[in-house]
Amino acid sequence: MVIDIMATKKEDIKVITPEMAKIPAGPLELKWTNYKNHQKLVNPANKRRLDVIVIGTGLAGASAAASLAEMGFNVLNFCIQDSPRRAHSIAAQGGINAAKNYQNDGDSVYRLYYDTIKGGDYRAREANVYRLAEVSNNIIDQCVAQGVPFAREYGGLLDNRSFGGAQVSRTFYAKGQTGQQLLLGAYSALSRQIGKGKVKMYTRYEMLDIVLIADENGEKRARGIIARNLVTGKIERFFAHAVVVGSGGYGNTFFLSTNAMASNGSAAMQMYRHGAYFANPCYAQIHPTCIPKHGDFQSKLTLMSESLRNDGRIWVPKKLEDAKRLQAGEIKGRDIPEEDRDYYLERRYPAFGNLVPRDVASRAAKERCDKGYGVNNTGLAVFLDFSDAIQRLGKDVVAQKYGNLFQMYEKIVDENPYEDPMMIFPAIHYTMGGIWVDYELQTSVKGLFCIGEANFSDHGANRLGASALMQGLADGYFVLPYTIQNYLSDQIGVPRMSTDLPEFAEAEKAVKAKIDKLMAIQGKRSVDSIHKELGLIMWDFVGMGRTAEGLKEGIKKIDAIKKEFWTNVYIPGEANALNNELEKALRLADFIEIGRLMAVDALHREESCGGHFREEYQTPEGEALRQDDKFAYVGCWKYTGEDSEPELIKEPLDYEFTERKTRNYKS
Ligand SMILES: Cc1cc2nc3c(=O)[nH]c(=O)nc-3n(C[C@H](O)[C@H](O)[C@H](O)COP(=O)(O)OP(=O)(O)OC[C@H]3O[C@@H](n4cnc5c(N)ncnc54)[C@H](O)[C@@H]3O)c2cc1C
């Protein structure tokens, strides 16, 4: 799969070429069309003979499972939750981007492509991002046809709002429940296929390993999975001709995040251990508008949607003495007169104002709080203020647009955001890193595909708001259904295999041995207490501001946590029954490994780009300083064994169609 072309370098690092990444030749805007015109197809009779396992029922997994079944493949679909509808995607609030240009404000496929690649700090593949922008419009048509109730203007046309990193309004939304409505659309399509017997749905099942079987040439291919029935604890084996993983992101490595509690990185680690490269693990997104942490016994952070930055203005006091009085609870935000407020995003970035991308807004909030201008009792909060919007539009209009988000805020914070400005602070939200995939969304393991947030593609070093839903649905509805056929067309002669084969038996044995080892520890610490400690280390050493020294220290601490976990964790109950603590322990074992991989990757990437901010590499104004001559590549990590360091493999990002610039949101 990889060849050496950097022999001049001492380290002899391997490189992935565009051919290996299967990037089609030709002009940017014709690559996808050319691909589709020449890919291999599977005829209807053969589709019926092929089985595909899809892990996940979030927007990526559900759309893929429904589409593949609709096309005629037999699909086995798995999820942890008790219903596909409960996948983490349901939490998405703000919206989904598409280049429809309904507002006639100058949008186009190219502009969506450009904003996305620039927003990602020029660390994504050009061909993938262009394809994403191209299919964005199909997604909206597909979802409208399914009945997704996108917001409409008075005249009946679909409405749009603005999100960070763009000067046009291209975000389609359903109040603050866009993910939920899109997921219900995908779920309807999935249910139709379940009803027709084309999808066999396995809820409350967790994949614990992937099974690889060598073909006649000795090349290993994904041929099935080992999964645990979470209700009975039974370990089961499943065969398929290909495995597609849409298991979501690994943000919960930080313990506190905006992700759903069950979101995890274990499926990614299973792929990684079987040879799938883990790409850019250090690219994690910190979202600027979350409800600040309020105590030590908290296990979840809540996002206030980025859509709020359309009308909300972010500020802190200009005077330190006002900040101190706010921190002491002596005054409220509304007591500070207009002339004493510092709308620091509007001041620093006049062209984009409050709608700068998330990485920029998060760092700016941290900078103000680090200087002592924080507005709550911990000093770790800034204001998001709607008083202007309420004056300009009226309370009713604001309530119509954001009512459910305001209600959520009031329930959690016990303050009325119509009267007092909201308090917000950055929190871990999304992971741009993930399993490396080629243009076909195939990992470096044959027959193993990865979609949605679980893969690394399309967002580079920073994801723009409303682009994750776009990517997940693009992968599931419009990309994978084409590209997987290119692989499966060669598999039509492969008969269904027995799960009694030794490869399945060995994988199951290893899974059971791992569970037995964990159950036997019977130490003194709960899973959550160790996870919380890991989270603090991640936030302090691998968080918003990273340094070489801090990362090295972080790695040492993560190694110590690993030891503590494997010698002192306590898991009550039985392995052969419902056991929530065992589920969490299995996931934490992988979070520890991911945390370390994130730190290793962050340490090697001696530059700042997007969400990855190395304090040593910043401009005099505190902006991210990229090192394009050294780091314009995807950093892929290859597993080399339990006790050895991973191997770095590079996929150079040679920009053919777009000029790399320093990101500018000022003018
Ligand atoms: C609060 C919040 C708001 C957001 N708002 C927006 C927004 O407005 N716009 C936007 O574009 N993006 C938004 N995002 C990001 C977006 O929601 C996610 O990136 C996206 O939903 C991920 O979809 P997915 O299908 O890849 O994964 P998920 O929705 O996370 O689904 C993962 C699936 O995999 C299953 N799974 C995982 N591991 C296993 C396993 N081992 N075995 C079996 N099943 C497994 C789970 O059960 C689940 O079904 C938001 C994120 C958050 C946290």
XYZ file of C-alpha atoms and ligand atoms in Angstrom:
720
model
C 0.000 0.000 0.000
C 2.753 2.486 0.815
C 6.054 3.196 -0.902
C 9.200 4.988 0.163
C 9.766 8.192 -1.753
C 11.354 10.283 0.930
C 14.526 8.278 1.134
C 16.458 11.537 1.365
C 14.992 12.017 4.814
C 16.815 10.282 7.606
C 13.652 8.908 9.111
C 12.655 7.191 5.844
C 9.001 8.053 6.143
C 6.554 6.337 3.812
C 4.239 8.334 1.616
C 0.748 7.848 0.219
C 0.540 9.085 -3.363
C -2.610 10.517 -5.034
C -2.836 7.260 -7.004
C -2.885 5.278 -3.775
C -5.543 7.619 -2.414
C -7.419 6.876 -5.682
C -7.916 10.544 -6.476
C -9.300 10.722 -10.009
C -7.353 12.678 -12.596
C -8.763 15.698 -14.418
C -10.109 19.122 -13.523
C -11.412 19.574 -9.991
C -15.027 20.014 -11.031
C -14.993 16.894 -13.223
C -13.247 14.436 -10.915
C -16.385 13.033 -9.313
C -18.295 12.904 -12.587
C -15.388 11.107 -14.232
C -15.169 8.704 -11.328
C -18.858 7.857 -11.527
C -18.661 7.421 -15.294
C -15.910 4.842 -15.048
C -16.393 2.997 -11.757
C -17.386 -0.630 -11.789
C -21.007 -1.488 -10.981
C -22.678 -4.557 -9.505
C -25.737 -5.832 -11.346
C -29.031 -6.358 -9.456
C -28.794 -10.166 -9.358
C -25.319 -10.010 -7.878
C -26.249 -7.329 -5.342
C -28.654 -9.811 -3.792
C -25.744 -12.175 -3.170
C -23.639 -9.632 -1.300
C -23.877 -8.784 2.405
C -22.651 -5.529 3.936
C -22.281 -4.802 7.643
C -22.901 -1.160 8.589
C -21.830 -0.071 12.059
C -23.804 2.930 13.280
C -27.202 4.479 12.737
C -26.208 8.128 12.980
C -26.677 10.233 9.890
C -23.753 8.515 8.177
C -24.628 4.929 9.109
C -28.403 5.179 8.693
C -28.175 6.899 5.307
C -25.612 4.349 4.096
C -27.569 1.332 5.367
C -30.825 2.596 3.839
C -29.193 3.459 0.508
C -27.268 0.189 0.165
C -30.402 -1.805 0.947
C -32.474 0.258 -1.479
C -29.890 -0.602 -4.137
C -30.343 -4.314 -3.438
C -27.490 -5.301 -1.092
C -28.267 -7.226 2.104
C -27.417 -5.015 5.051
C -26.739 -5.882 8.675
C -26.938 -2.651 10.673
C -25.684 -2.314 14.256
C -25.984 0.348 16.936
C -25.392 0.694 20.642
C -28.626 2.492 21.425
C -32.055 0.905 21.835
C -33.245 2.617 18.667
C -31.400 3.851 15.571
C -33.086 7.199 16.239
C -31.017 7.674 19.388
C -27.657 7.945 17.661
C -25.656 10.990 18.677
C -26.601 12.756 15.390
C -29.957 13.487 16.957
C -28.256 16.163 19.070
C -27.199 18.322 16.123
C -28.850 21.647 16.473
C -27.877 24.373 14.076
C -28.106 23.195 10.495
C -26.640 21.712 7.356
C -24.786 23.551 4.606
C -25.569 23.401 0.903
C -24.629 25.590 -2.037
C -28.167 26.192 -3.316
C -27.732 29.979 -3.390
C -31.413 30.451 -2.527
C -30.542 33.795 -0.971
C -28.953 35.006 -4.195
C -26.056 36.236 -2.099
C -23.309 34.944 -4.362
C -23.008 31.335 -3.235
C -21.830 28.557 -5.529
C -20.381 25.056 -5.344
C -16.943 26.570 -5.753
C -17.513 29.064 -2.930
C -18.682 26.330 -0.545
C -15.629 24.317 -1.546
C -13.372 27.306 -1.015
C -14.829 28.290 2.367
C -14.553 24.680 3.562
C -10.971 24.166 2.484
C -9.944 27.572 3.832
C -11.900 26.965 7.060
C -9.920 23.730 7.492
C -6.704 25.745 7.233
C -5.741 24.065 3.945
C -5.219 20.670 5.506
C -7.922 18.710 3.611
C -7.858 16.998 0.211
C -9.021 19.259 -2.605
C -10.831 16.507 -4.525
C -12.832 15.322 -1.516
C -13.892 18.789 -0.452
C -15.027 19.703 -3.953
C -17.087 16.514 -4.178
C -18.651 17.336 -0.820
C -19.697 20.801 -2.006
C -20.986 19.299 -5.249
C -23.299 16.759 -3.616
C -24.469 19.177 -0.903
C -27.409 20.264 -3.050
C -28.541 16.668 -3.624
C -28.712 16.177 0.128
C -31.229 18.974 0.567
C -33.394 17.619 -2.272
C -33.220 14.113 -0.824
C -34.180 15.262 2.668
C -37.003 17.496 1.469
C -38.361 14.542 -0.520
C -38.271 12.472 2.673
C -40.329 15.147 4.405
C -37.664 16.713 6.611
C -39.353 19.903 7.865
C -36.675 22.471 7.074
C -37.544 26.006 8.109
C -39.290 27.980 5.385
C -39.737 31.647 4.687
C -43.162 33.242 4.581
C -43.442 32.575 0.835
C -42.768 28.875 1.325
C -39.169 28.755 0.123
C -36.574 27.026 2.258
C -34.942 29.462 4.642
C -31.212 29.804 5.320
C -29.078 31.258 8.050
C -25.394 32.017 8.388
C -22.720 29.959 10.079
C -19.099 30.661 10.903
C -16.447 31.007 8.227
C -18.833 32.091 5.457
C -20.116 35.410 4.190
C -23.188 33.885 2.589
C -26.293 32.321 4.127
C -26.242 28.669 3.132
C -27.287 26.803 6.254
C -30.582 24.887 6.067
C -32.155 24.238 9.441
C -35.126 22.934 11.361
C -35.233 25.271 14.371
C -32.561 24.039 16.780
C -33.331 20.386 15.956
C -31.789 19.898 12.550
C -29.991 16.662 13.450
C -33.124 15.165 14.914
C -35.223 15.953 11.851
C -32.562 14.716 9.427
C -32.152 11.550 11.460
C -35.888 10.948 11.401
C -35.692 11.236 7.602
C -32.844 8.728 7.401
C -34.596 6.509 9.933
C -37.750 6.460 7.792
C -35.703 5.334 4.811
C -33.985 2.738 7.010
C -37.271 1.504 8.480
C -38.661 0.994 5.000
C -35.758 -1.325 4.241
C -36.073 -3.088 7.599
C -39.734 -3.678 6.722
C -38.750 -5.084 3.333
C -36.250 -7.441 4.962
C -33.262 -5.848 3.204
C -31.815 -4.459 6.458
C -31.480 -6.648 9.514
C -31.298 -4.259 12.445
C -29.276 -5.078 15.548
C -29.955 -2.518 18.277
C -28.122 -2.687 21.643
C -25.192 -4.441 19.967
C -21.621 -3.168 20.220
C -18.946 -4.227 17.766
C -15.872 -5.329 19.730
C -13.668 -6.426 16.870
C -13.423 -6.711 13.116
C -12.602 -10.049 11.518
C -10.100 -10.144 8.673
C -9.670 -13.150 6.403
C -6.916 -13.530 3.825
C -7.934 -14.023 0.192
C -6.276 -16.402 -2.270
C -3.400 -13.914 -2.716
C -2.849 -13.671 1.011
C -4.333 -10.169 1.224
C -6.420 -9.659 4.334
C -9.947 -8.372 3.849
C -12.631 -7.328 6.297
C -15.113 -10.187 6.391
C -17.123 -9.691 9.520
C -17.328 -8.557 13.104
C -17.528 -9.772 16.677
C -20.261 -7.971 18.620
C -21.572 -8.033 22.143
C -25.297 -8.151 22.746
C -25.471 -5.409 25.366
C -28.645 -6.773 26.941
C -27.540 -10.385 27.447
C -23.763 -9.961 27.336
C -23.531 -12.700 24.688
C -20.636 -12.431 22.240
C -21.744 -13.115 18.658
C -20.129 -13.476 15.199
C -21.347 -11.928 11.935
C -20.087 -12.347 8.368
C -20.285 -9.864 5.471
C -18.504 -9.246 2.182
C -17.593 -5.732 3.355
C -17.750 -3.742 6.588
C -18.696 -0.058 6.724
C -18.045 1.834 9.959
C -19.948 5.030 10.783
C -19.281 5.041 14.511
C -18.909 8.805 15.095
C -16.151 10.839 16.726
C -13.830 10.381 19.698
C -14.355 13.742 21.475
C -15.300 11.940 24.691
C -11.623 11.144 25.171
C -11.767 14.457 27.059
C -14.523 13.051 29.344
C -16.348 16.385 29.297
C -17.592 17.195 25.806
C -20.752 18.086 23.949
C -20.937 14.556 22.539
C -23.525 11.982 23.568
C -22.454 9.832 26.500
C -22.172 6.684 24.353
C -20.021 8.338 21.661
C -16.710 6.525 21.616
C -13.592 5.768 19.636
C -13.462 2.013 20.077
C -14.544 1.063 16.571
C -11.838 3.374 15.230
C -9.253 1.710 17.454
C -10.363 -1.737 16.319
C -9.819 -0.665 12.706
C -6.477 0.915 13.627
C -5.217 -2.231 15.330
C -6.002 -4.179 12.168
C -3.887 -1.901 10.007
C -6.200 0.985 9.129
C -4.264 4.230 9.456
C -5.431 6.783 12.019
C -5.173 10.183 10.315
C -4.569 13.522 12.039
C -5.718 12.331 15.472
C -4.718 15.657 17.033
C -7.292 17.662 15.045
C -10.063 18.131 17.603
C -12.585 20.922 17.499
C -13.263 23.127 20.455
C -16.617 24.856 20.069
C -16.789 28.429 21.327
C -20.427 28.501 22.422
C -21.003 25.917 25.139
C -22.497 26.352 28.565
C -19.510 26.717 30.927
C -18.582 23.853 33.229
C -20.325 24.401 36.551
C -18.862 21.833 38.911
C -16.728 18.786 39.552
C -19.559 16.283 39.417
C -20.546 17.007 35.872
C -20.314 14.358 33.151
C -21.584 16.292 30.121
C -21.296 19.714 28.538
C -24.072 21.381 26.589
C -23.674 23.127 23.280
C -25.435 26.386 22.503
C -25.719 26.216 18.736
C -23.461 28.274 16.515
C -26.624 29.582 14.864
C -26.896 31.862 17.907
C -23.913 33.797 16.583
C -26.143 35.031 13.727
C -27.854 37.434 16.116
C -25.969 37.134 19.397
C -22.970 39.402 20.010
C -20.013 38.166 21.994
C -18.365 40.457 24.505
C -16.482 40.854 27.781
C -16.024 44.024 29.846
C -13.397 46.492 28.719
C -12.375 47.188 32.307
C -10.754 44.588 34.525
C -12.551 45.994 37.574
C -15.925 45.290 35.928
C -14.812 41.717 35.187
C -13.806 41.269 38.830
C -17.213 42.511 40.007
C -18.944 40.108 37.601
C -16.782 37.243 38.900
C -17.712 38.170 42.466
C -21.401 38.235 41.556
C -21.763 41.901 42.480
C -23.110 42.987 39.114
C -24.749 41.430 36.047
C -23.847 41.836 32.384
C -26.788 44.183 31.825
C -25.322 46.582 34.430
C -22.310 47.312 32.228
C -22.918 50.254 29.869
C -22.459 49.864 26.127
C -19.282 51.960 26.009
C -17.595 49.664 28.543
C -18.194 46.468 26.524
C -15.515 44.921 24.349
C -17.081 43.120 21.383
C -13.709 41.553 20.820
C -14.574 39.426 17.754
C -16.067 42.422 15.950
C -13.014 44.448 16.992
C -10.427 41.886 15.880
C -12.177 40.450 12.810
C -14.317 43.205 11.283
C -15.092 41.297 8.058
C -16.562 38.214 9.776
C -17.288 39.608 13.252
C -19.108 37.129 15.464
C -19.173 34.630 12.604
C -15.480 33.793 12.501
C -14.769 30.032 12.439
C -14.892 28.079 15.659
C -11.159 27.717 16.225
C -10.673 31.467 15.906
C -13.625 32.313 18.178
C -12.547 29.747 20.796
C -8.981 31.013 20.990
C -10.180 34.606 21.215
C -12.421 33.696 24.183
C -9.547 31.897 25.897
C -7.271 34.884 25.299
C -9.734 37.273 26.996
C -10.334 34.890 29.917
C -6.595 34.229 30.344
C -6.170 38.001 30.650
C -8.722 38.099 33.464
C -11.813 39.353 31.617
C -13.950 36.230 32.216
C -17.515 36.993 33.315
C -18.594 34.216 35.698
C -17.411 32.980 39.085
C -14.696 30.762 37.572
C -13.514 33.499 35.207
C -13.986 31.036 32.339
C -16.914 32.511 30.425
C -17.772 35.290 27.971
C -21.135 36.843 27.165
C -23.338 35.983 24.174
C -25.804 38.835 24.155
C -29.148 39.119 22.334
C -30.212 42.539 23.596
C -29.429 44.189 20.247
C -31.325 41.522 18.311
C -34.310 41.760 20.642
C -34.391 45.519 20.114
C -33.977 45.213 16.375
C -36.268 42.239 15.662
C -38.475 42.002 18.742
C -38.531 39.252 21.339
C -41.073 37.177 19.389
C -38.876 36.883 16.331
C -35.869 35.939 18.436
C -37.996 33.369 20.267
C -39.251 31.954 16.987
C -35.717 31.504 15.690
C -33.972 30.241 18.797
C -36.737 29.558 21.341
C -35.822 25.955 22.144
C -32.160 26.858 22.641
C -33.072 29.698 25.013
C -35.323 27.329 26.926
C -32.533 24.761 27.189
C -30.144 27.424 28.469
C -32.607 28.621 31.093
C -33.270 25.074 32.306
C -29.559 24.377 32.778
C -28.295 27.737 34.047
C -31.447 29.006 35.710
C -31.129 32.457 34.130
C -33.371 34.047 31.557
C -31.276 34.729 28.425
C -33.866 37.209 27.109
C -32.967 39.419 30.078
C -29.367 38.565 30.949
C -26.784 37.729 28.305
C -25.913 34.042 28.025
C -22.552 32.928 29.372
C -20.554 30.642 27.121
C -17.105 29.039 27.005
C -15.276 26.745 24.568
C -15.631 22.962 24.938
C -14.591 19.844 23.055
C -17.156 19.203 20.367
C -15.985 17.330 17.268
C -13.017 15.388 15.957
C -11.734 16.158 12.476
C -9.136 13.409 12.792
C -10.200 9.825 12.259
C -9.573 6.738 10.229
C -7.767 7.458 6.964
C -9.834 6.707 3.884
C -9.082 6.978 0.198
C -11.337 8.818 -2.264
C -13.607 5.743 -2.217
C -13.964 5.979 1.592
C -12.055 2.702 1.896
C -9.516 2.438 4.714
C -6.043 1.019 4.236
C -7.614 -2.405 4.931
C -9.399 -3.960 1.950
C -13.165 -4.215 2.314
C -13.222 -1.933 5.357
C -14.892 1.420 4.745
C -15.303 4.344 7.103
C -17.852 7.170 6.870
C -19.090 10.251 8.737
C -17.278 11.729 11.713
C -15.348 8.481 12.223
C -13.193 9.113 9.155
C -10.693 11.926 8.734
C -11.895 13.333 5.487
C -13.026 16.691 4.243
C -12.657 19.096 7.177
C -8.898 19.453 7.422
C -7.728 20.975 10.688
C -10.988 22.725 11.533
C -14.585 21.915 10.625
C -16.901 24.743 9.705
C -20.288 24.773 11.390
C -23.077 22.825 9.643
C -20.555 20.833 7.616
C -20.579 17.602 9.643
C -24.174 16.769 8.814
C -23.382 17.605 5.204
C -20.396 15.232 5.203
C -22.157 12.383 7.037
C -25.109 12.448 4.642
C -22.906 12.972 1.591
C -20.927 9.865 2.559
C -24.007 7.761 3.279
C -26.467 8.833 0.576
C -24.269 9.930 -2.300
C -20.653 8.753 -2.118
C -20.385 5.301 -0.558
C -23.294 3.819 -2.550
C -21.199 4.465 -5.677
C -17.688 3.786 -4.433
C -18.370 0.564 -2.530
C -19.511 -1.016 -5.786
C -16.043 -0.596 -7.197
C -14.890 -2.951 -4.441
C -17.871 -5.273 -4.333
C -17.855 -5.845 -8.092
C -14.744 -7.985 -7.490
C -16.431 -9.901 -4.696
C -19.389 -11.351 -6.561
C -17.725 -14.747 -6.757
C -16.987 -14.845 -3.022
C -19.486 -17.152 -1.299
C -20.891 -16.373 2.146
C -18.375 -17.650 4.681
C -19.076 -19.624 7.808
C -18.537 -17.853 11.102
C -17.017 -21.130 12.321
C -13.819 -20.280 10.439
C -10.731 -20.067 12.683
C -10.392 -16.316 12.092
C -13.799 -15.731 13.706
C -13.035 -18.141 16.546
C -9.712 -16.431 17.287
C -11.218 -12.954 17.225
C -13.972 -14.024 19.588
C -11.453 -15.657 21.906
C -9.395 -12.463 22.052
C -12.475 -10.357 22.815
C -13.502 -12.705 25.624
C -9.965 -12.722 27.034
C -9.951 -8.912 27.149
C -13.294 -8.843 28.951
C -12.139 -11.509 31.426
C -8.961 -9.550 32.102
C -10.940 -6.394 32.850
C -13.468 -8.186 35.046
C -10.657 -9.857 37.007
C -8.971 -6.606 38.060
C -11.511 -5.800 40.794
C -9.551 -2.717 41.848
C -10.684 0.347 43.743
C -11.505 2.950 41.108
C -14.670 3.454 39.127
C -14.384 3.724 35.354
C -15.676 7.298 35.469
C -13.126 8.459 38.032
C -10.273 7.289 35.784
C -11.948 8.713 32.697
C -12.370 12.074 34.429
C -8.677 12.097 35.282
C -7.810 11.310 31.669
C -10.090 14.138 30.563
C -8.364 16.664 32.783
C -4.959 15.628 31.441
C -6.241 15.913 27.891
C -7.690 19.373 28.507
C -4.590 20.647 30.310
C -1.912 19.150 28.048
C -3.578 18.281 24.718
C -6.293 20.957 24.722
C -6.654 24.464 23.324
C -3.052 25.545 23.720
C -0.381 22.879 23.213
C 3.381 23.040 23.741
C 6.122 20.466 23.134
C 6.923 20.392 26.813
C 3.282 20.032 27.856
C 2.602 17.297 25.322
C 5.588 15.263 26.512
C 4.365 15.652 30.066
C 0.846 14.704 28.936
C 2.098 11.502 27.301
C 3.813 10.480 30.536
C 0.647 11.127 32.481
C -1.485 9.186 29.994
C 0.913 6.230 30.289
C 0.482 6.375 34.051
C -3.311 6.451 33.687
C -3.131 3.397 31.458
C -1.269 1.536 34.171
C -3.732 2.681 36.806
C -6.666 1.591 34.651
C -5.330 -1.881 33.950
C -4.450 -2.527 37.602
C -6.998 -0.638 39.642
C -10.317 -0.354 37.813
C -13.359 -1.836 39.465
C -16.146 -3.309 37.347
C -19.092 -4.651 39.297
C -21.548 -7.242 37.984
C -21.176 -9.995 35.425
C -19.720 -10.113 31.930
C -22.559 -12.316 30.671
C -25.328 -9.868 31.418
C -26.289 -6.256 30.990
C -23.305 -4.391 32.393
C -23.011 -0.702 31.757
C -19.737 -0.378 33.672
C -18.119 -3.057 31.531
C -19.258 -1.225 28.379
C -17.704 1.988 29.685
C -14.486 0.228 30.698
C -14.019 -1.279 27.248
C -14.482 2.174 25.736
C -12.165 3.855 28.250
C -9.386 1.362 27.458
C -9.535 2.720 23.901
C -9.915 6.388 24.888
C -6.633 6.076 26.763
C -4.919 4.832 23.591
C -6.551 7.537 21.475
C -5.535 10.233 23.952
C -1.945 9.123 23.665
C -2.123 9.008 19.875
C -3.570 12.535 19.851
C -0.683 13.754 21.975
C 1.930 12.001 19.830
C 0.432 13.493 16.678
C 0.166 16.964 18.242
C 3.791 16.753 19.334
C 5.033 15.806 15.891
C 3.018 18.565 14.145
C 5.255 21.542 14.820
C 2.897 24.178 13.511
C -0.466 25.658 14.364
C -3.361 24.968 12.023
C -7.099 25.105 12.606
C -8.020 23.493 15.923
C -4.421 22.419 16.549
C -2.727 25.332 18.272
C 0.919 24.940 19.237
C 1.775 27.969 21.333
C 5.305 28.018 19.908
C 3.853 28.683 16.436
C 1.770 31.832 16.432
C 1.877 35.241 14.777
C 2.544 38.359 16.861
C -1.282 38.857 16.927
C -1.745 35.376 18.385
C -3.080 33.777 15.183
C -2.219 30.228 14.078
C 1.070 29.984 12.182
C 1.147 27.153 9.673
C 4.370 25.657 8.320
C 3.317 24.673 4.834
C 6.811 23.749 3.743
C 7.023 21.077 6.427
C 3.506 20.017 7.397
C 1.243 20.257 4.372
C 0.320 16.597 4.679
C -2.123 14.262 6.328
C -0.354 12.636 9.266
C -1.346 8.955 9.208
C -0.382 6.669 12.063
C 0.087 2.952 11.607
C -0.273 0.566 14.520
C 2.910 -1.382 15.189
C 1.994 -3.268 18.357
C 0.819 -2.797 21.905
C 4.158 -1.685 23.286
C 5.759 0.130 20.372
C 5.338 3.631 18.978
C 3.122 4.005 15.922
C 4.705 4.595 12.540
C 4.113 7.896 10.737
C 3.039 7.762 7.095
C 2.388 10.958 5.154
C -0.156 11.812 2.517
C 1.162 15.058 0.992
C -1.489 17.660 0.257
C -0.185 19.199 -2.951
C -2.683 21.882 -3.809
C -3.265 21.924 -7.541
C -6.322 24.164 -7.772
C -6.297 26.420 -4.726
C -3.709 28.842 -3.501
C -2.823 28.339 0.145
C -3.046 31.609 2.021
C -2.876 32.727 5.588
C -6.475 32.676 6.739
C -7.824 36.186 6.997
C -11.143 36.984 8.641
C -10.263 40.620 9.248
C -10.874 42.194 5.852
C -24.480 19.037 20.426
C -24.036 18.884 19.014
C -24.605 19.656 18.021
C -24.187 19.540 16.708
N -24.772 20.317 15.750
C -24.376 20.190 14.461
C -24.982 20.974 13.443
O -25.875 21.769 13.700
N -24.543 20.810 12.183
C -23.557 19.937 11.847
O -23.221 19.832 10.673
N -22.986 19.156 12.794
C -23.370 19.263 14.089
N -22.778 18.482 15.045
C -21.862 17.406 14.640
C -22.669 16.217 14.118
O -23.826 16.057 14.900
C -21.888 14.918 14.146
O -20.629 15.095 13.597
C -22.620 13.860 13.323
O -23.952 13.748 13.755
C -21.930 12.511 13.415
O -22.698 11.583 12.716
P -22.181 10.100 12.502
O -23.263 9.386 11.776
O -20.843 10.121 11.888
O -22.004 9.504 13.969
P -23.040 9.399 15.239
O -24.279 10.186 15.040
O -22.195 9.689 16.424
O -23.450 7.900 15.222
C -22.578 6.879 15.625
C -23.328 5.564 15.548
O -22.394 4.503 15.697
C -22.865 3.578 16.666
N -21.693 2.938 17.244
C -20.558 3.525 17.715
N -19.672 2.591 18.090
C -20.268 1.388 17.842
C -19.859 0.053 18.029
N -18.643 -0.270 18.505
N -20.732 -0.939 17.697
C -21.960 -0.645 17.199
N -22.390 0.613 16.987
C -21.542 1.612 17.313
C -23.686 4.407 17.618
O -24.586 3.574 18.314
C -24.374 5.360 16.638
O -25.499 4.722 16.086
C -23.174 18.618 16.376
C -22.588 17.843 17.372
C -23.007 17.981 18.680
C -22.320 17.193 19.729
